[in-house]
PDB file of C-alpha atoms and ligand atoms in Angstrom:
ATOM      1  CA  UNK A   1     -41.644  73.576   6.161  1.00 81.00           C
ATOM      2  CA  UNK A   2     -38.584  74.022   3.862  1.00 94.00           C
ATOM      3  CA  UNK A   3     -38.947  73.336   0.245  1.00 97.00           C
ATOM      4  CA  UNK A   4     -38.586  69.581  -0.586  1.00 98.00           C
ATOM      5  CA  UNK A   5     -35.128  68.730  -1.606  1.00 98.00           C
ATOM      6  CA  UNK A   6     -35.281  66.765  -4.929  1.00 98.00           C
ATOM      7  CA  UNK A   7     -32.935  64.132  -6.472  1.00 98.00           C
ATOM      8  CA  UNK A   8     -33.404  62.997  -9.956  1.00 98.00           C
ATOM      9  CA  UNK A   9     -32.121  59.515 -10.726  1.00 98.00           C
ATOM     10  CA  UNK A  10     -31.250  58.776 -14.327  1.00 97.00           C
ATOM     11  CA  UNK A  11     -29.314  56.345 -16.538  1.00 96.00           C
ATOM     12  CA  UNK A  12     -29.375  57.953 -19.904  1.00 94.00           C
ATOM     13  CA  UNK A  13     -30.111  60.898 -21.954  1.00 96.00           C
ATOM     14  CA  UNK A  14     -32.061  62.834 -19.277  1.00 98.00           C
ATOM     15  CA  UNK A  15     -34.743  64.475 -21.396  1.00 98.00           C
ATOM     16  CA  UNK A  16     -37.032  63.917 -18.430  1.00 98.00           C
ATOM     17  CA  UNK A  17     -34.555  65.579 -15.973  1.00 98.00           C
ATOM     18  CA  UNK A  18     -34.341  68.460 -18.555  1.00 98.00           C
ATOM     19  CA  UNK A  19     -38.195  68.810 -18.604  1.00 98.00           C
ATOM     20  CA  UNK A  20     -38.421  68.819 -14.627  1.00 98.00           C
ATOM     21  CA  UNK A  21     -35.313  71.319 -14.396  1.00 98.00           C
ATOM     22  CA  UNK A  22     -36.789  73.743 -16.976  1.00 98.00           C
ATOM     23  CA  UNK A  23     -40.081  73.613 -15.168  1.00 98.00           C
ATOM     24  CA  UNK A  24     -38.408  74.359 -11.832  1.00 98.00           C
ATOM     25  CA  UNK A  25     -36.264  77.194 -13.404  1.00 98.00           C
ATOM     26  CA  UNK A  26     -39.430  78.710 -14.722  1.00 98.00           C
ATOM     27  CA  UNK A  27     -40.878  78.735 -11.316  1.00 98.00           C
ATOM     28  CA  UNK A  28     -43.352  75.924 -11.834  1.00 98.00           C
ATOM     29  CA  UNK A  29     -42.184  73.670  -8.891  1.00 98.00           C
ATOM     30  CA  UNK A  30     -42.340  76.321  -6.151  1.00 98.00           C
ATOM     31  CA  UNK A  31     -42.616  73.637  -3.460  1.00 98.00           C
ATOM     32  CA  UNK A  32     -39.318  71.814  -4.363  1.00 98.00           C
ATOM     33  CA  UNK A  33     -35.739  72.358  -5.101  1.00 98.00           C
ATOM     34  CA  UNK A  34     -33.554  70.252  -7.493  1.00 98.00           C
ATOM     35  CA  UNK A  35     -30.334  69.615  -5.474  1.00 98.00           C
ATOM     36  CA  UNK A  36     -28.850  66.448  -6.951  1.00 98.00           C
ATOM     37  CA  UNK A  37     -28.715  64.111  -9.979  1.00 98.00           C
ATOM     38  CA  UNK A  38     -27.787  60.602  -9.580  1.00 98.00           C
ATOM     39  CA  UNK A  39     -26.563  58.394 -12.387  1.00 97.00           C
ATOM     40  CA  UNK A  40     -25.566  54.801 -12.593  1.00 96.00           C
ATOM     41  CA  UNK A  41     -23.970  54.928 -16.030  1.00 94.00           C
ATOM     42  CA  UNK A  42     -20.599  56.830 -16.491  1.00 93.00           C
ATOM     43  CA  UNK A  43     -20.721  58.856 -19.818  1.00 93.00           C
ATOM     44  CA  UNK A  44     -24.470  59.222 -19.765  1.00 96.00           C
ATOM     45  CA  UNK A  45     -25.537  62.584 -21.400  1.00 98.00           C
ATOM     46  CA  UNK A  46     -27.526  63.430 -18.246  1.00 98.00           C
ATOM     47  CA  UNK A  47     -24.349  64.126 -16.454  1.00 97.00           C
ATOM     48  CA  UNK A  48     -23.565  66.864 -19.098  1.00 97.00           C
ATOM     49  CA  UNK A  49     -27.204  68.281 -18.635  1.00 98.00           C
ATOM     50  CA  UNK A  50     -26.662  68.370 -14.873  1.00 98.00           C
ATOM     51  CA  UNK A  51     -23.243  70.190 -15.324  1.00 97.00           C
ATOM     52  CA  UNK A  52     -24.906  72.812 -17.756  1.00 98.00           C
ATOM     53  CA  UNK A  53     -27.680  73.386 -15.101  1.00 98.00           C
ATOM     54  CA  UNK A  54     -25.217  73.666 -12.300  1.00 98.00           C
ATOM     55  CA  UNK A  55     -26.638  70.659 -10.341  1.00 98.00           C
ATOM     56  CA  UNK A  56     -24.151  68.252  -8.745  1.00 98.00           C
ATOM     57  CA  UNK A  57     -24.245  64.851 -10.395  1.00 98.00           C
ATOM     58  CA  UNK A  58     -23.245  61.798  -8.437  1.00 98.00           C
ATOM     59  CA  UNK A  59     -22.198  58.802 -10.581  1.00 97.00           C
ATOM     60  CA  UNK A  60     -22.446  55.287  -9.364  1.00 97.00           C
ATOM     61  CA  UNK A  61     -21.309  53.421 -12.456  1.00 96.00           C
ATOM     62  CA  UNK A  62     -22.755  49.849 -12.935  1.00 94.00           C
ATOM     63  CA  UNK A  63     -19.429  48.633 -14.373  1.00 95.00           C
ATOM     64  CA  UNK A  64     -17.350  50.160 -11.359  1.00 96.00           C
ATOM     65  CA  UNK A  65     -19.755  48.978  -8.780  1.00 95.00           C
ATOM     66  CA  UNK A  66     -21.253  45.755 -10.335  1.00 94.00           C
ATOM     67  CA  UNK A  67     -22.670  44.485  -7.109  1.00 94.00           C
ATOM     68  CA  UNK A  68     -26.248  45.816  -7.017  1.00 91.00           C
ATOM     69  CA  UNK A  69     -26.727  45.726  -3.319  1.00 92.00           C
ATOM     70  CA  UNK A  70     -23.456  47.633  -2.789  1.00 94.00           C
ATOM     71  CA  UNK A  71     -24.419  50.133  -5.454  1.00 94.00           C
ATOM     72  CA  UNK A  72     -27.894  50.605  -3.875  1.00 94.00           C
ATOM     73  CA  UNK A  73     -26.349  51.173  -0.455  1.00 94.00           C
ATOM     74  CA  UNK A  74     -23.972  53.813  -1.867  1.00 96.00           C
ATOM     75  CA  UNK A  75     -26.878  55.566  -3.641  1.00 96.00           C
ATOM     76  CA  UNK A  76     -28.917  55.587  -0.468  1.00 96.00           C
ATOM     77  CA  UNK A  77     -26.083  56.913   1.649  1.00 97.00           C
ATOM     78  CA  UNK A  78     -25.643  59.692  -0.988  1.00 97.00           C
ATOM     79  CA  UNK A  79     -29.352  60.579  -0.846  1.00 97.00           C
ATOM     80  CA  UNK A  80     -29.237  60.723   2.999  1.00 96.00           C
ATOM     81  CA  UNK A  81     -26.239  62.879   3.015  1.00 98.00           C
ATOM     82  CA  UNK A  82     -28.082  65.309   0.815  1.00 98.00           C
ATOM     83  CA  UNK A  83     -31.138  65.188   2.997  1.00 98.00           C
ATOM     84  CA  UNK A  84     -33.287  64.202  -0.028  1.00 98.00           C
ATOM     85  CA  UNK A  85     -37.041  64.552   0.540  1.00 98.00           C
ATOM     86  CA  UNK A  86     -38.232  63.263  -2.844  1.00 98.00           C
ATOM     87  CA  UNK A  87     -36.573  60.845  -5.135  1.00 98.00           C
ATOM     88  CA  UNK A  88     -37.574  61.286  -8.711  1.00 98.00           C
ATOM     89  CA  UNK A  89     -36.816  58.205 -11.021  1.00 98.00           C
ATOM     90  CA  UNK A  90     -36.458  59.613 -14.607  1.00 98.00           C
ATOM     91  CA  UNK A  91     -35.359  56.771 -16.758  1.00 96.00           C
ATOM     92  CA  UNK A  92     -33.314  55.016 -14.056  1.00 95.00           C
ATOM     93  CA  UNK A  93     -32.975  51.457 -15.338  1.00 88.00           C
ATOM     94  CA  UNK A  94     -32.409  49.542 -12.213  1.00 83.00           C
ATOM     95  CA  UNK A  95     -35.055  47.608 -10.351  1.00 80.00           C
ATOM     96  CA  UNK A  96     -34.670  48.466  -6.647  1.00 84.00           C
ATOM     97  CA  UNK A  97     -34.651  46.267  -3.833  1.00 90.00           C
ATOM     98  CA  UNK A  98     -37.359  46.350  -1.018  1.00 91.00           C
ATOM     99  CA  UNK A  99     -34.890  47.986   1.381  1.00 90.00           C
ATOM    100  CA  UNK A 100     -34.365  50.943  -0.869  1.00 90.00           C
ATOM    101  CA  UNK A 101     -38.015  51.261  -1.547  1.00 93.00           C
ATOM    102  CA  UNK A 102     -38.931  51.245   2.134  1.00 94.00           C
ATOM    103  CA  UNK A 103     -36.530  53.991   2.822  1.00 94.00           C
ATOM    104  CA  UNK A 104     -38.377  56.391   0.527  1.00 96.00           C
ATOM    105  CA  UNK A 105     -41.794  54.963   0.776  1.00 95.00           C
ATOM    106  CA  UNK A 106     -44.365  57.720  -0.296  1.00 96.00           C
ATOM    107  CA  UNK A 107     -41.332  59.974  -1.403  1.00 97.00           C
ATOM    108  CA  UNK A 108     -40.139  58.172  -4.473  1.00 97.00           C
ATOM    109  CA  UNK A 109     -41.931  58.565  -7.841  1.00 98.00           C
ATOM    110  CA  UNK A 110     -41.199  57.121 -11.261  1.00 98.00           C
ATOM    111  CA  UNK A 111     -42.215  57.801 -14.907  1.00 98.00           C
ATOM    112  CA  UNK A 112     -43.159  54.857 -17.113  1.00 98.00           C
ATOM    113  CA  UNK A 113     -43.755  55.239 -20.935  1.00 98.00           C
ATOM    114  CA  UNK A 114     -47.047  53.501 -21.171  1.00 98.00           C
ATOM    115  CA  UNK A 115     -50.546  53.674 -19.617  1.00 98.00           C
ATOM    116  CA  UNK A 116     -50.014  51.359 -16.594  1.00 98.00           C
ATOM    117  CA  UNK A 117     -51.033  48.824 -15.719  1.00 98.00           C
ATOM    118  CA  UNK A 118     -50.611  47.885 -19.444  1.00 98.00           C
ATOM    119  CA  UNK A 119     -46.930  47.253 -20.895  1.00 98.00           C
ATOM    120  CA  UNK A 120     -45.319  47.491 -17.378  1.00 97.00           C
ATOM    121  CA  UNK A 121     -43.258  45.361 -15.104  1.00 94.00           C
ATOM    122  CA  UNK A 122     -40.037  43.471 -15.597  1.00 91.00           C
ATOM    123  CA  UNK A 123     -38.560  43.801 -18.988  1.00 92.00           C
ATOM    124  CA  UNK A 124     -40.683  46.696 -20.014  1.00 96.00           C
ATOM    125  CA  UNK A 125     -38.280  49.695 -20.201  1.00 95.00           C
ATOM    126  CA  UNK A 126     -37.286  52.258 -22.762  1.00 95.00           C
ATOM    127  CA  UNK A 127     -37.763  51.289 -26.372  1.00 97.00           C
ATOM    128  CA  UNK A 128     -38.908  47.736 -25.491  1.00 97.00           C
ATOM    129  CA  UNK A 129     -42.177  49.330 -24.084  1.00 98.00           C
ATOM    130  CA  UNK A 130     -42.957  51.044 -27.457  1.00 98.00           C
ATOM    131  CA  UNK A 131     -42.006  47.716 -29.367  1.00 98.00           C
ATOM    132  CA  UNK A 132     -44.485  45.909 -27.282  1.00 98.00           C
ATOM    133  CA  UNK A 133     -47.178  48.494 -27.870  1.00 98.00           C
ATOM    134  CA  UNK A 134     -46.733  48.389 -31.613  1.00 98.00           C
ATOM    135  CA  UNK A 135     -46.731  44.600 -31.487  1.00 98.00           C
ATOM    136  CA  UNK A 136     -49.973  44.504 -29.577  1.00 98.00           C
ATOM    137  CA  UNK A 137     -51.759  46.756 -32.141  1.00 98.00           C
ATOM    138  CA  UNK A 138     -53.279  49.178 -29.530  1.00 98.00           C
ATOM    139  CA  UNK A 139     -54.357  52.497 -30.789  1.00 98.00           C
ATOM    140  CA  UNK A 140     -53.712  54.504 -27.673  1.00 98.00           C
ATOM    141  CA  UNK A 141     -50.625  54.545 -25.307  1.00 98.00           C
ATOM    142  CA  UNK A 142     -49.165  57.155 -23.125  1.00 98.00           C
ATOM    143  CA  UNK A 143     -47.243  57.783 -19.943  1.00 98.00           C
ATOM    144  CA  UNK A 144     -47.778  57.225 -16.210  1.00 98.00           C
ATOM    145  CA  UNK A 145     -46.342  58.803 -13.168  1.00 98.00           C
ATOM    146  CA  UNK A 146     -46.728  56.650 -10.072  1.00 98.00           C
ATOM    147  CA  UNK A 147     -45.341  56.172  -6.602  1.00 98.00           C
ATOM    148  CA  UNK A 148     -42.565  53.589  -6.336  1.00 97.00           C
ATOM    149  CA  UNK A 149     -43.455  50.535  -4.431  1.00 96.00           C
ATOM    150  CA  UNK A 150     -41.780  46.978  -4.008  1.00 93.00           C
ATOM    151  CA  UNK A 151     -43.656  45.730  -7.024  1.00 93.00           C
ATOM    152  CA  UNK A 152     -42.101  47.099 -10.167  1.00 93.00           C
ATOM    153  CA  UNK A 153     -44.467  49.644 -11.979  1.00 95.00           C
ATOM    154  CA  UNK A 154     -47.365  48.721  -9.822  1.00 96.00           C
ATOM    155  CA  UNK A 155     -47.447  51.657  -7.292  1.00 97.00           C
ATOM    156  CA  UNK A 156     -50.213  54.113  -6.770  1.00 98.00           C
ATOM    157  CA  UNK A 157     -50.851  56.257  -9.923  1.00 98.00           C
ATOM    158  CA  UNK A 158     -50.258  60.026  -9.660  1.00 98.00           C
ATOM    159  CA  UNK A 159     -50.850  61.161 -13.301  1.00 98.00           C
ATOM    160  CA  UNK A 160     -51.411  59.771 -16.827  1.00 98.00           C
ATOM    161  CA  UNK A 161     -51.728  61.119 -20.193  1.00 98.00           C
ATOM    162  CA  UNK A 162     -52.878  59.371 -23.407  1.00 98.00           C
ATOM    163  CA  UNK A 163     -51.069  59.533 -26.745  1.00 98.00           C
ATOM    164  CA  UNK A 164     -52.178  58.278 -30.064  1.00 98.00           C
ATOM    165  CA  UNK A 165     -50.250  55.415 -31.817  1.00 98.00           C
ATOM    166  CA  UNK A 166     -50.261  56.165 -35.533  1.00 98.00           C
ATOM    167  CA  UNK A 167     -50.209  53.823 -38.490  1.00 97.00           C
ATOM    168  CA  UNK A 168     -46.673  52.978 -39.450  1.00 97.00           C
ATOM    169  CA  UNK A 169     -45.151  54.231 -36.209  1.00 98.00           C
ATOM    170  CA  UNK A 170     -41.681  52.816 -35.380  1.00 98.00           C
ATOM    171  CA  UNK A 171     -40.768  52.327 -31.768  1.00 98.00           C
ATOM    172  CA  UNK A 172     -38.377  55.435 -31.937  1.00 98.00           C
ATOM    173  CA  UNK A 173     -41.051  57.669 -33.571  1.00 98.00           C
ATOM    174  CA  UNK A 174     -43.614  56.618 -30.917  1.00 98.00           C
ATOM    175  CA  UNK A 175     -41.036  57.052 -28.046  1.00 98.00           C
ATOM    176  CA  UNK A 176     -40.438  60.682 -29.208  1.00 98.00           C
ATOM    177  CA  UNK A 177     -44.249  61.443 -29.421  1.00 98.00           C
ATOM    178  CA  UNK A 178     -44.823  59.807 -26.033  1.00 98.00           C
ATOM    179  CA  UNK A 179     -42.087  61.912 -24.479  1.00 98.00           C
ATOM    180  CA  UNK A 180     -42.995  65.082 -26.133  1.00 98.00           C
ATOM    181  CA  UNK A 181     -46.871  65.025 -25.664  1.00 98.00           C
ATOM    182  CA  UNK A 182     -47.012  63.135 -22.304  1.00 98.00           C
ATOM    183  CA  UNK A 183     -43.815  62.633 -20.323  1.00 98.00           C
ATOM    184  CA  UNK A 184     -42.320  66.069 -20.334  1.00 98.00           C
ATOM    185  CA  UNK A 185     -45.776  67.495 -19.489  1.00 98.00           C
ATOM    186  CA  UNK A 186     -47.141  65.260 -16.727  1.00 98.00           C
ATOM    187  CA  UNK A 187     -43.810  64.636 -14.998  1.00 98.00           C
ATOM    188  CA  UNK A 188     -42.969  68.209 -13.944  1.00 98.00           C
ATOM    189  CA  UNK A 189     -46.608  68.746 -12.894  1.00 98.00           C
ATOM    190  CA  UNK A 190     -46.514  65.448 -10.862  1.00 98.00           C
ATOM    191  CA  UNK A 191     -43.231  66.454  -9.031  1.00 98.00           C
ATOM    192  CA  UNK A 192     -44.893  69.766  -8.118  1.00 98.00           C
ATOM    193  CA  UNK A 193     -48.142  67.918  -6.993  1.00 98.00           C
ATOM    194  CA  UNK A 194     -46.079  65.611  -4.597  1.00 98.00           C
ATOM    195  CA  UNK A 195     -43.867  68.293  -3.361  1.00 98.00           C
ATOM    196  CA  UNK A 196     -46.722  70.374  -2.318  1.00 98.00           C
ATOM    197  CA  UNK A 197     -48.456  67.328  -0.676  1.00 97.00           C
ATOM    198  CA  UNK A 198     -45.233  66.480   1.202  1.00 97.00           C
ATOM    199  CA  UNK A 199     -44.669  70.148   2.242  1.00 95.00           C
ATOM    200  CA  UNK A 200     -48.298  70.754   3.340  1.00 86.00           C
ATOM    201  CA  UNK A 201     -49.922  67.348   4.097  1.00 82.00           C
ATOM    202  CA  UNK A 202     -53.215  68.775   5.385  1.00 75.00           C
ATOM    203  CA  UNK A 203     -54.126  70.793   2.304  1.00 68.00           C
TER     204      UNK A 203
HETATM  205  C1  GAR B   1     -38.289  57.661 -20.771  1.00 52.93           C
HETATM  206  O1  GAR B   1     -39.018  57.401 -21.890  1.00 52.93           O
HETATM  207  C2  GAR B   1     -38.854  56.997 -19.504  1.00 52.93           C
HETATM  208  O2  GAR B   1     -40.152  56.947 -19.521  1.00 52.93           O
HETATM  209  C3  GAR B   1     -38.352  55.625 -19.604  1.00 52.93           C
HETATM  210  O3  GAR B   1     -36.999  55.755 -19.998  1.00 52.93           O
HETATM  211  C4  GAR B   1     -36.885  56.974 -20.819  1.00 52.93           C
HETATM  212  C5  GAR B   1     -35.703  57.737 -20.394  1.00 52.93           C
HETATM  213  O4  GAR B   1     -35.495  58.868 -21.226  1.00 52.93           O
HETATM  214  N1  GAR B   1     -38.434  54.902 -18.382  1.00 52.93           N
HETATM  215  C6  GAR B   1     -38.643  53.544 -18.310  1.00 52.93           C
HETATM  216  O5  GAR B   1     -38.717  52.907 -19.212  1.00 52.93           O
HETATM  217  C7  GAR B   1     -38.676  52.952 -16.826  1.00 52.93           C
HETATM  218  N2  GAR B   1     -39.378  51.694 -16.841  1.00 52.93           N
HETATM  219  P1  GAR B   1     -34.613  60.203 -20.666  1.00 52.93           P
HETATM  220  O6  GAR B   1     -33.518  59.655 -20.039  1.00 52.93           O
HETATM  221  O7  GAR B   1     -34.430  60.973 -21.872  1.00 52.93           O
HETATM  222  O8  GAR B   1     -35.575  60.935 -19.597  1.00 52.93           O
END
């Protein structure tokens, strides 16, 4: 079977896209091929990262296409046109409809900046997650890669890595540590794991 065609969906800075791209370039994702970046925010830095990497970036701006259903439909059409086999949500800040989720069941994965099922679900995204972690006083947090299902942040877990919460951490400092020590490590590995399974389902 051909390599799995990967689309990475992002809304912002795209450091996770960068980590996945770097791993792919280094030959660490041999079962996949990154062919597309999708962004829902015009001006997001991930578009510049994609340009530098030579990967086409399709923008479906939230302000230009405010209707979520219409935006989703356009994104889905785009993914189909590019014959995408794995959708990778890397900081994509829109909760998706069941219709979208069904179309890529078992072929869509997401990264969440905490140890799910803690600190997940609606309202838990980006810095808000780290604020909640600090507020709760837990000593360990981390990151989770999971399959995307209709229930937000509740799909089967593929990989997790724990990170220490330090005394006096700000949400920003904690976010950086979680990215560096967990997200950028487990996400590229999980992408390869899923690509390999999709490509050779019986191994
Ligand atoms: C990452 O920390 C990712 O885990 C988080 O957004 C950030 C995106 O950063 N995702 C969520 O909170 C999803 N609920 P990036 O654009 O630099 O990869």
